[in-house]
């Protein structure tokens, strides 16, 4: 019947059109999925170490190029050795409006100094220099020399000036706020600069639409989101006594930052080992019984500052600090090779063979 024939024809056409549409949708979907899995990487030498940046998705390539510029900008502001940096100018006693990055990283560091009762102290630079940690020309200073230099070490003497009300209102501005130190005092942001840089790079990646990235800033790891396949990022924690790892952390949107006595050290003429994390109370390498501290949390600058401070404080004080704060997790390794993890890590940390983690619980 001609009528039925016409109906069949229409049906067939509809079917073909639908099949084509489904194919087009599938192809577009697969292409998008593929694009979100495209990985871009960038390696840089900056802040005296290697940075390896990895980001996924169509926006990642341009975003990583922007990250390179941002690292260069931050280094030129925060480096203690670079001529013309904000830190250098503050240390030379110049009065000027600092950049908002400088202001922001210094205020975060000072808050942490306050909370850790000076275990973190960004005014240690003259002491670090005496040990040669800034130049590589190592020497063991005399106790009297250290005592004299410690007179100039005190984070409470750093003054923040001008436009403080702007800070309360939220947005900082470049060149408005001042930071100064008394004569002879010098700042060094070695303990927090990489963590702050990681925070800035993640913010930049987010702004540019990247949702999945892993940044390794000289051993500090900061991750954005999760892996493109939807699983957590896996970050190995280095064994401070050898080349292997203590275990693996599975994390999303976190910073994993370690301070250890194996990272930078020298063997003195007396045969002893001296490392680059100093105890601000006596100017000697912090000898608190810890070999390494790893801090896991939301903010790189906090984790970086804390890893240094908790290393100085030692196990008992670090556990006490964690119980009072609870806004981060940590992993401690003692010199006698005991491993401790805070209870928030029980689900996401897996020990390597030969290691066993004792769990630190909140009270
Ligand atoms: P790394 O830079 O090796 O990852 P840290 O984040 O622990 O390790 O920073 C160590 C650096 O911080 C040292 O090289 C030095 O510049 C500085 N520093 C050392 N001891 C202290 C301290 N007690 N407070 C603040 N800064 C410190
Ligand atoms: Mg640190």
XYZ file of C-alpha atoms and ligand atoms in Angstrom:
391
model
C 0.000 0.000 0.000
C 1.474 3.377 -0.965
C 0.510 4.847 2.397
C 2.450 2.156 4.389
C 5.377 2.482 1.994
C 5.583 6.214 2.686
C 5.479 5.558 6.444
C 8.328 3.025 6.169
C 10.355 5.503 4.219
C 9.919 8.178 6.899
C 10.801 5.654 9.637
C 13.944 4.612 7.817
C 15.013 8.213 7.349
C 14.416 8.987 11.029
C 16.468 5.910 12.012
C 19.351 6.908 9.758
C 19.323 10.494 11.036
C 19.276 9.263 14.646
C 22.136 6.835 14.020
C 24.213 9.592 12.458
C 23.444 11.911 15.387
C 24.422 9.248 17.911
C 27.686 8.668 16.064
C 28.438 12.380 15.976
C 27.735 12.687 19.720
C 29.902 9.667 20.525
C 32.773 11.004 18.455
C 32.525 14.430 20.130
C 32.366 12.807 23.569
C 35.381 10.599 22.893
C 37.314 13.526 21.497
C 36.571 15.590 24.609
C 37.582 12.735 26.859
C 40.755 12.310 24.886
C 41.455 16.043 25.098
C 40.969 16.038 28.864
C 43.545 13.254 29.052
C 46.124 15.043 26.949
C 49.082 15.660 29.192
C 51.454 18.603 29.008
C 54.648 18.858 31.025
C 57.179 21.531 31.797
C 60.505 21.250 33.554
C 62.316 24.211 35.017
C 65.302 24.935 37.181
C 64.181 27.531 39.695
C 64.629 28.453 43.354
C 67.789 26.376 43.439
C 66.016 23.145 42.507
C 64.107 21.298 39.755
C 60.440 21.889 39.106
C 58.438 19.319 37.132
C 54.933 20.495 36.242
C 52.307 18.223 34.709
C 48.798 19.303 33.714
C 45.980 17.767 31.711
C 43.403 19.042 29.270
C 43.156 21.430 26.343
C 43.991 24.519 28.448
C 47.043 22.921 30.037
C 49.682 23.892 27.492
C 49.078 27.634 27.716
C 48.501 27.463 31.461
C 51.905 25.814 31.971
C 53.580 28.482 29.880
C 51.978 31.067 32.189
C 53.243 29.082 35.200
C 56.797 29.443 33.949
C 56.419 33.216 33.889
C 54.850 33.218 37.341
C 57.745 31.200 38.808
C 60.214 33.650 37.301
C 58.224 36.569 38.747
C 58.069 35.031 42.236
C 61.743 34.149 42.234
C 62.687 37.676 41.232
C 60.656 39.001 44.194
C 61.399 36.438 46.899
C 64.995 35.360 46.282
C 67.387 36.352 49.030
C 70.369 36.345 46.695
C 68.961 38.036 43.602
C 69.895 41.693 43.244
C 66.789 43.904 43.283
C 64.427 41.324 44.798
C 61.972 42.577 47.418
C 63.706 40.456 50.074
C 67.124 41.767 49.126
C 65.883 45.359 49.262
C 64.254 44.820 52.677
C 67.510 43.275 53.930
C 69.445 46.287 52.661
C 67.239 48.557 54.735
C 65.401 50.159 51.831
C 61.919 51.556 52.513
C 59.551 50.839 49.645
C 56.143 49.375 48.825
C 56.553 45.630 48.443
C 54.622 43.427 46.032
C 51.485 41.764 47.328
C 53.170 38.368 46.908
C 56.003 39.397 49.192
C 53.566 40.785 51.713
C 51.352 37.758 51.598
C 54.105 35.137 51.963
C 55.762 37.074 54.803
C 52.515 37.515 56.752
C 51.759 33.776 56.376
C 55.259 32.921 57.586
C 55.008 35.289 60.563
C 51.687 33.747 61.598
C 53.301 30.324 61.534
C 56.288 31.630 63.506
C 53.873 32.922 66.105
C 51.966 29.634 66.274
C 55.117 27.508 66.427
C 56.642 29.810 69.041
C 59.561 30.686 66.838
C 60.534 27.185 65.648
C 60.054 28.755 62.215
C 61.921 32.039 62.035
C 62.412 33.838 58.725
C 65.062 36.138 60.261
C 67.685 33.378 60.532
C 69.578 34.410 57.418
C 72.762 35.769 59.065
C 73.144 32.479 60.956
C 72.533 30.356 57.837
C 75.155 32.394 56.017
C 77.722 31.789 58.768
C 77.279 28.038 58.322
C 77.752 28.491 54.565
C 74.342 27.127 53.637
C 73.755 30.096 51.383
C 77.004 29.765 49.419
C 78.091 26.129 49.779
C 81.301 27.243 51.534
C 80.535 25.294 54.674
C 82.160 25.841 58.059
C 81.302 25.220 61.706
C 80.943 28.605 63.423
C 82.145 29.167 66.987
C 79.472 29.157 69.693
C 80.220 32.845 70.456
C 79.785 33.813 66.824
C 76.392 32.123 66.805
C 75.386 33.830 70.026
C 76.293 37.227 68.586
C 74.346 36.555 65.372
C 71.313 35.281 67.267
C 70.955 38.754 68.803
C 69.662 39.769 65.371
C 67.256 36.857 64.996
C 63.673 37.523 66.040
C 60.644 37.298 63.781
C 58.738 39.594 66.190
C 60.956 42.493 65.142
C 59.721 42.417 61.520
C 57.436 45.403 61.012
C 54.565 45.507 58.607
C 53.501 48.988 57.659
C 51.110 51.068 55.605
C 47.751 50.183 54.173
C 47.010 47.486 56.718
C 43.332 48.385 56.458
C 43.495 47.356 52.767
C 44.423 43.928 53.974
C 41.325 43.676 56.106
C 39.238 44.675 53.094
C 40.590 41.708 51.199
C 42.508 42.787 48.135
C 46.144 43.589 48.581
C 47.786 46.020 46.228
C 51.319 46.041 44.889
C 53.593 48.776 46.112
C 51.441 50.046 48.981
C 52.519 47.974 51.962
C 55.934 48.171 53.528
C 57.979 45.638 55.418
C 61.081 46.503 57.349
C 63.575 44.915 59.679
C 65.936 46.478 62.241
C 69.491 47.115 61.080
C 71.519 43.930 60.836
C 68.461 41.704 60.634
C 67.891 39.789 57.386
C 64.992 37.772 56.024
C 65.157 34.465 54.153
C 62.050 32.710 52.846
C 63.791 29.398 52.067
C 61.416 27.532 54.389
C 58.175 28.755 52.767
C 58.806 30.135 49.266
C 58.317 26.888 47.360
C 55.050 26.122 49.147
C 53.792 29.627 48.401
C 54.860 29.236 44.769
C 52.915 25.966 44.543
C 49.787 27.712 45.842
C 50.179 30.483 43.250
C 50.676 28.009 40.386
C 47.623 25.987 41.369
C 45.539 29.171 41.528
C 46.762 30.118 38.071
C 45.985 26.672 36.631
C 42.491 26.777 38.147
C 41.839 30.255 36.748
C 42.722 28.954 33.307
C 40.309 26.073 33.501
C 42.729 23.250 34.309
C 41.192 20.711 36.700
C 43.900 18.053 36.893
C 47.596 18.682 37.580
C 50.559 17.530 39.609
C 53.389 19.891 40.516
C 56.700 18.690 41.873
C 58.624 21.679 43.141
C 61.941 20.202 44.208
C 60.311 17.388 46.166
C 57.340 19.442 47.381
C 54.332 17.904 45.664
C 51.083 19.809 45.153
C 48.189 18.292 43.245
C 45.101 19.789 41.650
C 41.959 17.653 41.576
C 42.426 14.018 40.705
C 43.937 12.071 37.830
C 42.003 12.358 34.554
C 40.770 8.776 34.989
C 39.069 9.790 38.232
C 41.495 8.076 40.591
C 43.528 9.802 43.325
C 47.079 11.019 42.714
C 49.711 8.677 44.116
C 52.631 10.417 45.803
C 55.603 8.457 47.129
C 57.203 9.678 50.360
C 60.969 9.378 50.302
C 62.822 7.142 52.741
C 65.234 9.501 54.558
C 67.739 6.657 55.045
C 67.941 5.421 51.465
C 66.887 5.924 47.895
C 63.494 4.196 48.138
C 60.179 5.277 49.585
C 58.463 4.887 52.954
C 55.140 4.415 51.262
C 52.581 6.008 49.001
C 49.906 8.611 49.715
C 46.718 8.699 47.651
C 45.478 12.263 47.594
C 43.319 14.828 45.837
C 43.753 18.634 46.037
C 46.565 18.530 48.583
C 50.132 19.572 49.231
C 52.652 16.977 50.436
C 55.753 18.722 51.745
C 58.797 17.202 53.411
C 61.674 18.616 55.425
C 64.529 16.275 56.142
C 68.073 16.371 57.397
C 69.272 14.489 54.308
C 68.347 17.205 51.815
C 71.239 19.603 52.284
C 74.099 18.926 54.663
C 77.855 18.780 55.002
C 80.325 16.695 56.994
C 82.376 18.943 59.280
C 86.105 18.604 60.004
C 85.050 16.966 63.265
C 83.325 14.195 61.272
C 79.829 15.269 62.371
C 76.996 15.923 59.953
C 75.476 19.411 59.877
C 72.242 20.076 58.030
C 70.371 23.082 56.721
C 67.439 23.259 59.138
C 68.549 25.292 62.112
C 67.080 25.621 65.565
C 66.503 29.370 66.051
C 66.972 28.961 69.810
C 70.690 28.124 69.530
C 71.668 28.527 65.863
C 72.756 24.867 65.490
C 71.232 22.329 63.113
C 67.980 21.172 64.722
C 68.775 17.933 66.501
C 65.354 16.918 67.709
C 65.534 13.200 66.946
C 63.600 13.471 63.680
C 65.054 12.488 60.313
C 62.113 13.764 58.268
C 58.693 15.373 58.597
C 56.058 15.318 55.856
C 53.060 17.626 56.165
C 49.894 17.033 54.132
C 47.310 19.789 53.872
C 45.343 22.229 51.756
C 47.860 25.060 51.527
C 51.430 24.747 50.310
C 52.697 27.718 52.279
C 51.316 26.297 55.538
C 52.639 22.783 54.854
C 56.069 24.096 53.868
C 56.420 26.320 56.923
C 55.124 23.600 59.215
C 57.390 20.874 57.841
C 60.389 23.019 58.751
C 58.980 24.087 62.133
C 57.853 20.592 63.210
C 61.269 19.224 62.233
C 62.816 21.734 64.642
C 60.259 20.965 67.369
C 60.733 17.195 67.462
C 58.185 14.410 67.800
C 56.561 15.228 71.154
C 56.024 18.903 70.412
C 54.921 18.135 66.819
C 52.254 15.696 68.044
C 51.112 18.215 70.608
C 50.893 20.900 67.911
C 48.900 18.608 65.615
C 46.447 17.743 68.408
C 45.843 21.440 69.036
C 45.401 22.370 65.359
C 44.095 19.398 63.377
C 44.018 21.355 60.087
C 46.744 19.202 58.504
C 48.067 15.639 58.669
C 51.688 14.560 59.116
C 54.125 11.726 58.830
C 57.162 11.662 61.126
C 60.302 9.553 60.802
C 62.617 9.433 63.793
C 66.407 9.060 63.616
C 65.990 5.536 64.976
C 63.777 4.696 61.978
C 60.311 4.682 63.523
C 57.485 5.889 61.352
C 54.408 7.678 62.724
C 51.335 8.920 60.845
C 48.408 10.977 62.105
C 45.053 9.223 62.069
C 43.713 11.143 59.073
C 46.228 9.279 56.897
C 45.214 5.743 57.822
C 42.958 5.426 54.767
C 45.250 7.055 52.239
C 48.783 5.938 53.183
C 50.236 2.545 52.300
C 53.621 1.596 53.784
C 56.420 0.172 51.668
C 57.702 -3.252 52.572
C 59.897 -3.179 55.663
C 58.087 -0.166 57.142
C 55.309 -0.094 59.677
C 53.444 3.031 60.685
C 52.320 3.711 64.223
C 49.162 5.831 64.293
C 49.054 9.106 66.191
C 45.503 9.721 67.450
C 43.837 12.941 68.474
C 42.816 13.027 72.090
P 63.864 22.423 51.624
O 64.027 23.824 51.179
O 65.117 21.635 51.609
O 62.724 21.718 50.970
P 62.689 23.409 54.095
O 61.386 23.794 53.552
O 62.656 22.733 55.409
O 63.500 22.454 53.152
O 63.504 24.764 54.184
C 64.810 24.790 54.633
C 65.350 26.180 54.391
O 64.703 27.098 55.270
C 66.814 26.306 54.693
O 67.586 26.074 53.540
C 66.920 27.728 55.178
O 66.993 28.616 54.088
C 65.642 27.961 55.901
N 65.626 27.599 57.332
C 66.361 26.683 58.011
N 65.963 26.572 59.293
C 64.924 27.434 59.433
C 64.063 27.784 60.516
N 64.168 27.224 61.712
N 63.123 28.728 60.279
C 63.001 29.318 59.072
N 63.756 29.026 58.024
C 64.718 28.094 58.184
Mg 59.619 24.078 54.664
